[in-house]
Amino acid sequence: MLEDKSQQLTPISKLGEFGLIKHLTENFPIVQSSTKLSIGDDAAIIDPENQKIVVSTDMLAEGVHFNLGYVPLKHLGYKAVVVNLSDIAAMNATPTQILVSVAVSNRFPVEALEEIYEGIALACNRYKVDLIGGDTTSSNAGLVISFTAIGLENEEKIVKRSGAKPNDLLVVTGDLGGAYLGLQILEREHSVYLANPNMQPEMEGYDYILERQLKPEARTDIKKKLEELDILPTSMIDISDGLASEVLHLSDRSKVSFNVYEEKLPMDETTIHTADELNLNPAMAALNGGEDYELLFTISPEDFDKIRNHPDFTIIGHATEDGQGNFLVARGSNQLIPLTAQGWDAFLNKE
């Protein structure tokens, strides 16, 4: 859990709740002009300056969303921020502030929380967001982290899930499936370690997919790239629970159907090779794996020439009339396979 277990560890009780909060948050600078009052009062103050405030929250629970047997605490803190900022990016807004609440059992020393907050600080610096508040409390069930992310944007630029129209093009950023395959490698090597702690983990050659799982990045860069192309998506969502699940969310909210083309799914070579090694279908990893934190969005057909051949975007399908069904068009055969939500569900899946 800690990099140097030989050091003298500090029990949380030594600092107490308020001392712990002050200790963990005293070195977080304020960089956003909209942050008028931060940590240290009963509540924070944000001045949106005539913009709309966009808010999202997520909770990560030990044993459900992460396994500390192979997830470094610093990476956990970083990823927890990214997960929330991804939701703000999916609204085409700019993330500006976060709040962090942590419930922790007495098996964790202060140094463990320091590592988590080091990761949080790295993410705050990377994405230029302010930590403006939160809470700490005790837990009888391990570690639980809850984040609230805040973003700002002009109302006319905010993109919802509900704006897609028939014939709109379905577009995805980056590549898919890597985070899921990274998780499979981590689970495999962790199982080997539990069976024989003297065995060294075999991680060589899996760097890309391991990073996709342990240290993903929120696609906050996409907003600017779309603005440069003069494109405002008609609908958008982030890919946290698997591509198929997110397509169905857009379908439900926009009242349209979608055809997704298997041959168009963007995947990294490491993802494909690892899937083959593990006897998994790489397309299914892309459709149902989750945790890619890429953006899925629709654009008007008139914007096709603006976006085609762009290295950051792949057109993977199109919208059809409501009620026609959501399908994967199989590679080579054009067989229509109904899309079903087989991605992550916290009430069904556990790490």
mmCIF file of C-alpha atoms in Angstrom:
data_model
loop_
_atom_site.group_PDB
_atom_site.id
_atom_site.type_symbol
_atom_site.label_atom_id
_atom_site.label_comp_id
_atom_site.label_asym_id
_atom_site.label_seq_id
_atom_site.Cartn_x
_atom_site.Cartn_y
_atom_site.Cartn_z
ATOM 1 C CA MET A 1 0.000 0.000 0.000
ATOM 2 C CA LEU A 2 2.890 2.367 0.826
ATOM 3 C CA GLU A 3 6.127 2.548 -1.115
ATOM 4 C CA ASP A 4 8.306 2.355 2.018
ATOM 5 C CA LYS A 5 6.676 0.192 4.658
ATOM 6 C CA SER A 6 9.718 0.483 6.919
ATOM 7 C CA GLN A 7 8.997 4.105 7.748
ATOM 8 C CA GLN A 8 7.285 5.106 10.971
ATOM 9 C CA LEU A 9 3.596 5.417 10.110
ATOM 10 C CA THR A 10 1.258 7.973 11.671
ATOM 11 C CA PRO A 11 -2.196 6.915 12.870
ATOM 12 C CA ILE A 12 -4.991 9.206 11.697
ATOM 13 C CA SER A 13 -6.138 9.598 15.282
ATOM 14 C CA LYS A 14 -2.960 11.545 16.019
ATOM 15 C CA LEU A 15 -4.123 14.413 13.789
ATOM 16 C CA GLY A 16 -7.891 14.167 14.233
ATOM 17 C CA GLU A 17 -10.433 15.011 11.530
ATOM 18 C CA PHE A 18 -9.785 18.739 11.199
ATOM 19 C CA GLY A 19 -6.051 18.409 11.586
ATOM 20 C CA LEU A 20 -6.059 15.733 8.889
ATOM 21 C CA ILE A 21 -8.010 17.909 6.443
ATOM 22 C CA LYS A 22 -5.670 20.849 7.034
ATOM 23 C CA HIS A 23 -2.612 18.621 6.660
ATOM 24 C CA LEU A 24 -3.779 17.074 3.385
ATOM 25 C CA THR A 25 -5.042 20.245 1.703
ATOM 26 C CA GLU A 26 -2.668 23.006 2.829
ATOM 27 C CA ASN A 27 -0.503 22.870 -0.305
ATOM 28 C CA PHE A 28 -3.204 23.124 -2.978
ATOM 29 C CA PRO A 29 -2.891 26.455 -4.843
ATOM 30 C CA ILE A 30 -5.879 28.319 -6.303
ATOM 31 C CA VAL A 31 -5.591 28.901 -10.065
ATOM 32 C CA GLN A 32 -9.170 29.562 -11.218
ATOM 33 C CA SER A 33 -10.459 33.137 -11.173
ATOM 34 C CA SER A 34 -13.974 31.794 -10.525
ATOM 35 C CA THR A 35 -12.868 30.435 -7.136
ATOM 36 C CA LYS A 36 -13.666 33.241 -4.699
ATOM 37 C CA LEU A 37 -13.460 31.278 -1.433
ATOM 38 C CA SER A 38 -11.869 27.875 -0.973
ATOM 39 C CA ILE A 39 -11.029 25.473 1.862
ATOM 40 C CA GLY A 40 -11.209 26.827 5.403
ATOM 41 C CA ASP A 41 -14.771 28.102 5.669
ATOM 42 C CA ASP A 42 -18.173 26.428 5.998
ATOM 43 C CA ALA A 43 -18.618 26.459 2.223
ATOM 44 C CA ALA A 44 -16.753 27.495 -0.886
ATOM 45 C CA ILE A 45 -17.805 30.389 -3.123
ATOM 46 C CA ILE A 46 -17.728 30.225 -6.926
ATOM 47 C CA ASP A 47 -18.465 33.186 -9.178
ATOM 48 C CA PRO A 48 -19.433 31.818 -12.617
ATOM 49 C CA GLU A 49 -19.323 35.259 -14.298
ATOM 50 C CA ASN A 50 -22.488 34.754 -16.370
ATOM 51 C CA GLN A 51 -21.644 31.162 -17.287
ATOM 52 C CA LYS A 52 -23.619 28.067 -16.381
ATOM 53 C CA ILE A 53 -22.281 25.835 -13.616
ATOM 54 C CA VAL A 54 -21.951 22.152 -14.583
ATOM 55 C CA VAL A 55 -21.714 19.679 -11.692
ATOM 56 C CA SER A 56 -21.009 15.945 -11.553
ATOM 57 C CA THR A 57 -20.214 13.516 -8.746
ATOM 58 C CA ASP A 58 -18.758 10.018 -8.519
ATOM 59 C CA MET A 59 -17.932 7.596 -5.740
ATOM 60 C CA LEU A 60 -15.163 4.986 -5.752
ATOM 61 C CA ALA A 61 -15.366 2.154 -3.211
ATOM 62 C CA GLU A 62 -12.619 -0.298 -2.322
ATOM 63 C CA GLY A 63 -13.471 -3.812 -3.461
ATOM 64 C CA VAL A 64 -16.025 -2.501 -5.963
ATOM 65 C CA HIS A 65 -14.181 0.025 -8.136
ATOM 66 C CA PHE A 66 -10.550 -0.676 -7.241
ATOM 67 C CA ASN A 67 -8.301 -3.315 -5.709
ATOM 68 C CA LEU A 68 -5.444 -2.003 -3.566
ATOM 69 C CA GLY A 69 -3.612 -5.250 -4.205
ATOM 70 C CA TYR A 70 -2.384 -3.711 -7.454
ATOM 71 C CA VAL A 71 -3.620 -0.102 -7.598
ATOM 72 C CA PRO A 72 -1.028 2.356 -6.195
ATOM 73 C CA LEU A 73 -2.623 4.955 -3.923
ATOM 74 C CA LYS A 74 -1.129 7.875 -5.846
ATOM 75 C CA HIS A 75 -2.594 6.505 -9.070
ATOM 76 C CA LEU A 76 -5.941 6.054 -7.325
ATOM 77 C CA GLY A 77 -6.029 9.718 -6.313
ATOM 78 C CA TYR A 78 -5.134 10.830 -9.825
ATOM 79 C CA LYS A 79 -7.643 8.537 -11.508
ATOM 80 C CA ALA A 80 -10.429 9.552 -9.144
ATOM 81 C CA VAL A 81 -10.051 13.163 -10.294
ATOM 82 C CA VAL A 82 -9.922 12.160 -13.961
ATOM 83 C CA VAL A 83 -13.114 10.086 -13.692
ATOM 84 C CA ASN A 84 -15.013 13.177 -12.577
ATOM 85 C CA LEU A 85 -13.413 15.653 -14.959
ATOM 86 C CA SER A 86 -14.336 13.326 -17.817
ATOM 87 C CA ASP A 87 -18.007 13.916 -17.025
ATOM 88 C CA ILE A 88 -17.494 17.677 -17.236
ATOM 89 C CA ALA A 89 -15.656 17.288 -20.556
ATOM 90 C CA ALA A 90 -18.602 15.218 -21.832
ATOM 91 C CA MET A 91 -20.817 18.294 -21.379
ATOM 92 C CA ASN A 92 -18.382 20.338 -23.494
ATOM 93 C CA ALA A 93 -17.592 22.405 -20.401
ATOM 94 C CA THR A 94 -14.291 23.388 -18.792
ATOM 95 C CA PRO A 95 -13.578 21.806 -15.379
ATOM 96 C CA THR A 96 -12.677 24.399 -12.766
ATOM 97 C CA GLN A 97 -13.091 23.007 -9.229
ATOM 98 C CA ILE A 98 -13.361 19.723 -7.329
ATOM 99 C CA LEU A 99 -14.455 18.666 -3.853
ATOM 100 C CA VAL A 100 -13.086 15.486 -2.266
ATOM 101 C CA SER A 101 -14.572 13.413 0.546
ATOM 102 C CA VAL A 102 -12.791 10.377 1.935
ATOM 103 C CA ALA A 103 -14.074 7.665 4.284
ATOM 104 C CA VAL A 104 -11.213 5.559 5.601
ATOM 105 C CA SER A 105 -10.764 2.719 8.091
ATOM 106 C CA ASN A 106 -8.167 2.763 10.856
ATOM 107 C CA ARG A 107 -5.940 0.345 8.930
ATOM 108 C CA PHE A 108 -4.821 3.318 6.818
ATOM 109 C CA PRO A 109 -2.153 5.613 8.289
ATOM 110 C CA VAL A 110 -1.836 9.313 7.490
ATOM 111 C CA GLU A 111 0.916 8.473 4.991
ATOM 112 C CA ALA A 112 -1.545 6.449 2.898
ATOM 113 C CA LEU A 113 -3.851 9.448 2.596
ATOM 114 C CA GLU A 114 -0.850 11.619 1.753
ATOM 115 C CA GLU A 115 -0.180 9.382 -1.248
ATOM 116 C CA ILE A 116 -3.799 9.660 -2.401
ATOM 117 C CA TYR A 117 -3.691 13.435 -2.099
ATOM 118 C CA GLU A 118 -0.366 13.559 -3.961
ATOM 119 C CA GLY A 119 -2.182 11.950 -6.880
ATOM 120 C CA ILE A 120 -5.064 14.395 -6.496
ATOM 121 C CA ALA A 121 -2.607 17.302 -6.494
ATOM 122 C CA LEU A 122 -0.927 16.031 -9.672
ATOM 123 C CA ALA A 123 -4.292 15.849 -11.413
ATOM 124 C CA CYS A 124 -5.324 19.297 -10.167
ATOM 125 C CA ASN A 125 -2.088 20.728 -11.542
ATOM 126 C CA ARG A 126 -2.417 18.821 -14.838
ATOM 127 C CA TYR A 127 -5.988 19.986 -15.467
ATOM 128 C CA LYS A 128 -5.767 23.394 -13.739
ATOM 129 C CA VAL A 129 -8.623 22.777 -11.328
ATOM 130 C CA ASP A 130 -8.957 23.976 -7.737
ATOM 131 C CA LEU A 131 -9.594 21.748 -4.728
ATOM 132 C CA ILE A 132 -12.149 23.840 -2.822
ATOM 133 C CA GLY A 133 -13.511 21.526 -0.129
ATOM 134 C CA GLY A 134 -14.593 18.109 1.003
ATOM 135 C CA ASP A 135 -14.751 15.972 4.110
ATOM 136 C CA THR A 136 -13.105 13.053 5.887
ATOM 137 C CA THR A 137 -14.726 10.450 8.098
ATOM 138 C CA SER A 138 -14.114 6.964 9.420
ATOM 139 C CA SER A 139 -15.233 3.839 7.613
ATOM 140 C CA ASN A 140 -15.912 0.252 8.649
ATOM 141 C CA ALA A 141 -15.602 -0.980 5.062
ATOM 142 C CA GLY A 142 -12.184 0.087 3.836
ATOM 143 C CA LEU A 143 -11.585 3.111 1.640
ATOM 144 C CA VAL A 144 -14.311 5.144 -0.085
ATOM 145 C CA ILE A 145 -13.612 8.303 -2.087
ATOM 146 C CA SER A 146 -16.325 10.656 -3.303
ATOM 147 C CA PHE A 147 -15.574 13.458 -5.749
ATOM 148 C CA THR A 148 -17.667 16.347 -6.989
ATOM 149 C CA ALA A 149 -16.439 18.132 -10.100
ATOM 150 C CA ILE A 150 -17.544 21.587 -11.163
ATOM 151 C CA GLY A 151 -17.201 23.153 -14.593
ATOM 152 C CA LEU A 152 -18.231 26.330 -16.376
ATOM 153 C CA GLU A 153 -19.489 27.030 -19.872
ATOM 154 C CA ASN A 154 -21.731 29.387 -21.829
ATOM 155 C CA GLU A 155 -25.203 27.909 -22.090
ATOM 156 C CA GLU A 156 -25.214 27.754 -25.889
ATOM 157 C CA LYS A 157 -22.033 25.647 -25.929
ATOM 158 C CA ILE A 158 -23.109 23.011 -23.410
ATOM 159 C CA VAL A 159 -23.735 19.628 -25.055
ATOM 160 C CA LYS A 160 -26.214 17.138 -23.590
ATOM 161 C CA ARG A 161 -27.008 13.508 -24.366
ATOM 162 C CA SER A 162 -30.331 14.460 -25.877
ATOM 163 C CA GLY A 163 -29.543 16.343 -29.089
ATOM 164 C CA ALA A 164 -28.759 13.638 -31.677
ATOM 165 C CA LYS A 165 -30.905 13.504 -34.816
ATOM 166 C CA PRO A 166 -31.381 10.748 -37.448
ATOM 167 C CA ASN A 167 -28.454 10.678 -39.935
ATOM 168 C CA ASP A 168 -26.072 12.304 -37.449
ATOM 169 C CA LEU A 169 -22.605 10.738 -37.487
ATOM 170 C CA LEU A 170 -21.390 8.859 -34.412
ATOM 171 C CA VAL A 171 -17.809 9.783 -33.488
ATOM 172 C CA VAL A 172 -15.372 8.579 -30.830
ATOM 173 C CA THR A 173 -12.076 10.018 -29.621
ATOM 174 C CA GLY A 174 -8.875 8.026 -29.141
ATOM 175 C CA ASP A 175 -8.950 4.229 -29.000
ATOM 176 C CA LEU A 176 -11.043 1.733 -27.064
ATOM 177 C CA GLY A 177 -10.659 -1.441 -25.040
ATOM 178 C CA GLY A 178 -7.202 -0.755 -23.647
ATOM 179 C CA ALA A 179 -8.290 -0.096 -20.063
ATOM 180 C CA TYR A 180 -10.217 -3.361 -19.911
ATOM 181 C CA LEU A 181 -7.261 -5.379 -21.222
ATOM 182 C CA GLY A 182 -4.982 -3.591 -18.761
ATOM 183 C CA LEU A 183 -7.301 -4.693 -15.973
ATOM 184 C CA GLN A 184 -7.148 -8.297 -17.200
ATOM 185 C CA ILE A 185 -3.331 -8.247 -17.018
ATOM 186 C CA LEU A 186 -3.387 -6.734 -13.526
ATOM 187 C CA GLU A 187 -5.904 -9.330 -12.336
ATOM 188 C CA ARG A 188 -3.853 -12.145 -13.868
ATOM 189 C CA GLU A 189 -0.581 -11.070 -12.293
ATOM 190 C CA HIS A 190 -2.245 -10.377 -8.949
ATOM 191 C CA SER A 191 -3.663 -13.899 -8.919
ATOM 192 C CA VAL A 192 -0.202 -15.296 -9.667
ATOM 193 C CA TYR A 193 1.252 -13.233 -6.817
ATOM 194 C CA LEU A 194 -1.382 -14.458 -4.351
ATOM 195 C CA ALA A 195 -0.619 -18.051 -5.329
ATOM 196 C CA ASN A 196 3.145 -17.518 -5.126
ATOM 197 C CA PRO A 197 4.447 -14.221 -3.661
ATOM 198 C CA ASN A 198 7.960 -15.066 -4.917
ATOM 199 C CA MET A 199 6.857 -14.861 -8.546
ATOM 200 C CA GLN A 200 7.743 -11.619 -10.309
ATOM 201 C CA PRO A 201 4.833 -10.005 -12.215
ATOM 202 C CA GLU A 202 5.104 -10.137 -16.019
ATOM 203 C CA MET A 203 4.283 -6.571 -17.028
ATOM 204 C CA GLU A 204 6.765 -6.001 -19.852
ATOM 205 C CA GLY A 205 5.142 -4.988 -23.125
ATOM 206 C CA TYR A 206 1.837 -3.998 -21.525
ATOM 207 C CA ASP A 207 2.778 -0.409 -20.622
ATOM 208 C CA TYR A 208 0.141 1.275 -22.769
ATOM 209 C CA ILE A 209 -2.854 -0.729 -21.586
ATOM 210 C CA LEU A 210 -1.690 -0.656 -17.957
ATOM 211 C CA GLU A 211 -1.542 3.127 -18.106
ATOM 212 C CA ARG A 212 -4.993 3.208 -19.700
ATOM 213 C CA GLN A 213 -6.290 1.360 -16.637
ATOM 214 C CA LEU A 214 -4.221 2.859 -13.827
ATOM 215 C CA LYS A 215 -3.691 6.424 -15.052
ATOM 216 C CA PRO A 216 -6.286 7.412 -17.656
ATOM 217 C CA GLU A 217 -6.641 10.980 -18.852
ATOM 218 C CA ALA A 218 -9.804 13.043 -19.247
ATOM 219 C CA ARG A 219 -10.294 14.355 -22.788
ATOM 220 C CA THR A 220 -10.551 17.990 -21.784
ATOM 221 C CA ASP A 221 -8.502 18.769 -24.898
ATOM 222 C CA ILE A 222 -11.344 17.783 -27.224
ATOM 223 C CA LYS A 223 -13.396 20.909 -26.557
ATOM 224 C CA LYS A 224 -10.689 23.149 -28.046
ATOM 225 C CA LYS A 225 -10.073 20.802 -30.989
ATOM 226 C CA LEU A 226 -13.753 20.804 -31.898
ATOM 227 C CA GLU A 227 -13.869 24.593 -31.616
ATOM 228 C CA GLU A 228 -10.912 24.832 -34.002
ATOM 229 C CA LEU A 229 -12.854 22.667 -36.468
ATOM 230 C CA ASP A 230 -15.968 24.819 -35.945
ATOM 231 C CA ILE A 231 -17.937 21.769 -34.757
ATOM 232 C CA LEU A 232 -20.454 21.735 -31.913
ATOM 233 C CA PRO A 233 -21.580 18.145 -31.228
ATOM 234 C CA THR A 234 -25.311 17.485 -31.199
ATOM 235 C CA SER A 235 -24.968 15.067 -28.268
ATOM 236 C CA MET A 236 -22.103 13.721 -26.175
ATOM 237 C CA ILE A 237 -21.207 11.273 -23.377
ATOM 238 C CA ASP A 238 -17.988 9.887 -21.911
ATOM 239 C CA ILE A 239 -17.103 6.203 -22.233
ATOM 240 C CA SER A 240 -16.879 4.995 -18.658
ATOM 241 C CA ASP A 241 -19.110 1.901 -18.745
ATOM 242 C CA GLY A 242 -18.309 0.562 -22.228
ATOM 243 C CA LEU A 243 -19.087 1.852 -25.722
ATOM 244 C CA ALA A 244 -22.264 -0.211 -26.154
ATOM 245 C CA SER A 245 -23.719 1.074 -22.905
ATOM 246 C CA GLU A 246 -22.976 4.691 -23.829
ATOM 247 C CA VAL A 247 -24.495 4.307 -27.315
ATOM 248 C CA LEU A 248 -27.669 3.052 -25.662
ATOM 249 C CA HIS A 249 -27.674 6.050 -23.310
ATOM 250 C CA LEU A 250 -27.465 8.440 -26.278
ATOM 251 C CA SER A 251 -30.184 6.470 -28.036
ATOM 252 C CA ASP A 252 -32.487 6.664 -25.027
ATOM 253 C CA ARG A 253 -31.964 10.364 -24.336
ATOM 254 C CA SER A 254 -32.000 11.515 -27.971
ATOM 255 C CA LYS A 255 -34.824 9.209 -29.110
ATOM 256 C CA VAL A 256 -32.843 7.860 -32.060
ATOM 257 C CA SER A 257 -31.282 4.496 -32.922
ATOM 258 C CA PHE A 258 -27.678 3.773 -33.940
ATOM 259 C CA ASN A 259 -25.724 1.511 -36.244
ATOM 260 C CA VAL A 260 -22.125 0.973 -35.085
ATOM 261 C CA TYR A 261 -19.626 -0.584 -37.515
ATOM 262 C CA GLU A 262 -17.297 -3.153 -35.986
ATOM 263 C CA GLU A 263 -14.588 -2.539 -38.586
ATOM 264 C CA LYS A 264 -14.474 1.133 -37.593
ATOM 265 C CA LEU A 265 -13.817 0.601 -33.867
ATOM 266 C CA PRO A 266 -10.434 2.224 -33.074
ATOM 267 C CA MET A 267 -8.097 -0.032 -31.097
ATOM 268 C CA ASP A 268 -4.405 0.123 -30.269
ATOM 269 C CA GLU A 269 -2.166 -2.721 -31.450
ATOM 270 C CA THR A 270 -1.291 -3.611 -27.841
ATOM 271 C CA THR A 271 -4.990 -3.953 -27.071
ATOM 272 C CA ILE A 272 -5.544 -6.262 -30.039
ATOM 273 C CA HIS A 273 -2.475 -8.404 -29.328
ATOM 274 C CA THR A 274 -3.315 -8.729 -25.629
ATOM 275 C CA ALA A 275 -6.893 -9.697 -26.432
ATOM 276 C CA ASP A 276 -5.598 -12.411 -28.756
ATOM 277 C CA GLU A 277 -3.191 -13.611 -26.047
ATOM 278 C CA LEU A 278 -6.043 -13.885 -23.551
ATOM 279 C CA ASN A 279 -8.429 -15.468 -26.080
ATOM 280 C CA LEU A 280 -10.737 -12.464 -25.942
ATOM 281 C CA ASN A 281 -12.511 -10.708 -28.787
ATOM 282 C CA PRO A 282 -10.943 -7.220 -28.984
ATOM 283 C CA ALA A 283 -14.179 -5.761 -30.375
ATOM 284 C CA MET A 284 -16.042 -7.001 -27.317
ATOM 285 C CA ALA A 285 -13.412 -5.369 -25.095
ATOM 286 C CA ALA A 286 -14.017 -2.100 -26.930
ATOM 287 C CA LEU A 287 -17.805 -2.437 -26.728
ATOM 288 C CA ASN A 288 -18.182 -3.680 -23.170
ATOM 289 C CA GLY A 289 -14.897 -3.155 -21.309
ATOM 290 C CA GLY A 290 -15.355 0.370 -19.992
ATOM 291 C CA GLU A 291 -13.033 2.846 -18.262
ATOM 292 C CA ASP A 292 -11.605 4.220 -21.501
ATOM 293 C CA TYR A 293 -12.766 7.748 -20.603
ATOM 294 C CA GLU A 294 -12.847 8.748 -24.237
ATOM 295 C CA LEU A 295 -15.690 10.888 -25.569
ATOM 296 C CA LEU A 296 -18.522 9.603 -27.753
ATOM 297 C CA PHE A 297 -20.518 12.210 -29.616
ATOM 298 C CA THR A 298 -22.700 12.894 -32.630
ATOM 299 C CA ILE A 299 -22.264 15.576 -35.262
ATOM 300 C CA SER A 300 -24.368 16.841 -38.120
ATOM 301 C CA PRO A 301 -23.656 15.156 -41.489
ATOM 302 C CA GLU A 302 -22.710 18.624 -42.778
ATOM 303 C CA ASP A 303 -19.634 18.493 -40.540
ATOM 304 C CA PHE A 304 -18.284 15.289 -42.115
ATOM 305 C CA ASP A 305 -15.628 17.002 -44.239
ATOM 306 C CA LYS A 306 -14.369 18.948 -41.220
ATOM 307 C CA ILE A 307 -13.668 15.841 -39.146
ATOM 308 C CA ARG A 308 -12.792 13.041 -41.565
ATOM 309 C CA ASN A 309 -9.182 11.849 -41.456
ATOM 310 C CA HIS A 310 -8.569 13.788 -38.248
ATOM 311 C CA PRO A 311 -6.123 11.793 -36.064
ATOM 312 C CA ASP A 312 -8.101 12.346 -32.849
ATOM 313 C CA PHE A 313 -11.513 11.264 -34.133
ATOM 314 C CA THR A 314 -13.028 8.147 -35.686
ATOM 315 C CA ILE A 315 -16.493 8.004 -37.251
ATOM 316 C CA ILE A 316 -17.871 4.645 -36.095
ATOM 317 C CA GLY A 317 -21.528 4.798 -37.103
ATOM 318 C CA HIS A 318 -24.612 6.896 -37.603
ATOM 319 C CA ALA A 319 -28.016 7.600 -36.103
ATOM 320 C CA THR A 320 -31.234 6.201 -37.555
ATOM 321 C CA GLU A 321 -34.881 6.782 -36.791
ATOM 322 C CA ASP A 322 -36.147 6.029 -33.299
ATOM 323 C CA GLY A 323 -37.412 2.486 -32.940
ATOM 324 C CA GLN A 324 -35.227 0.924 -35.639
ATOM 325 C CA GLY A 325 -32.970 -0.672 -33.003
ATOM 326 C CA ASN A 326 -29.335 -0.268 -32.004
ATOM 327 C CA PHE A 327 -27.005 -2.617 -33.856
ATOM 328 C CA LEU A 328 -23.392 -3.574 -34.327
ATOM 329 C CA VAL A 329 -22.727 -4.101 -38.028
ATOM 330 C CA ALA A 330 -20.397 -7.112 -38.023
ATOM 331 C CA ARG A 331 -17.087 -6.927 -39.818
ATOM 332 C CA GLY A 332 -17.192 -8.378 -43.324
ATOM 333 C CA SER A 333 -20.702 -9.848 -43.262
ATOM 334 C CA ASN A 334 -22.802 -6.725 -42.532
ATOM 335 C CA GLN A 335 -24.773 -8.903 -40.106
ATOM 336 C CA LEU A 336 -26.756 -6.779 -37.657
ATOM 337 C CA ILE A 337 -26.062 -7.772 -34.045
ATOM 338 C CA PRO A 338 -28.264 -6.086 -31.398
ATOM 339 C CA LEU A 339 -26.263 -3.869 -29.047
ATOM 340 C CA THR A 340 -26.745 -4.751 -25.401
ATOM 341 C CA ALA A 341 -25.363 -3.050 -22.302
ATOM 342 C CA GLN A 342 -22.817 -5.529 -20.929
ATOM 343 C CA GLY A 343 -20.452 -2.951 -19.523
ATOM 344 C CA TRP A 344 -19.675 -1.994 -15.966
ATOM 345 C CA ASP A 345 -22.454 -2.028 -13.368
ATOM 346 C CA ALA A 346 -21.332 -1.319 -9.796
ATOM 347 C CA PHE A 347 -24.236 -3.342 -8.400
ATOM 348 C CA LEU A 348 -23.266 -6.395 -10.450
ATOM 349 C CA ASN A 349 -19.484 -6.105 -10.870
ATOM 350 C CA LYS A 350 -16.807 -6.079 -8.235
ATOM 351 C CA GLU A 351 -13.041 -5.846 -8.528
#
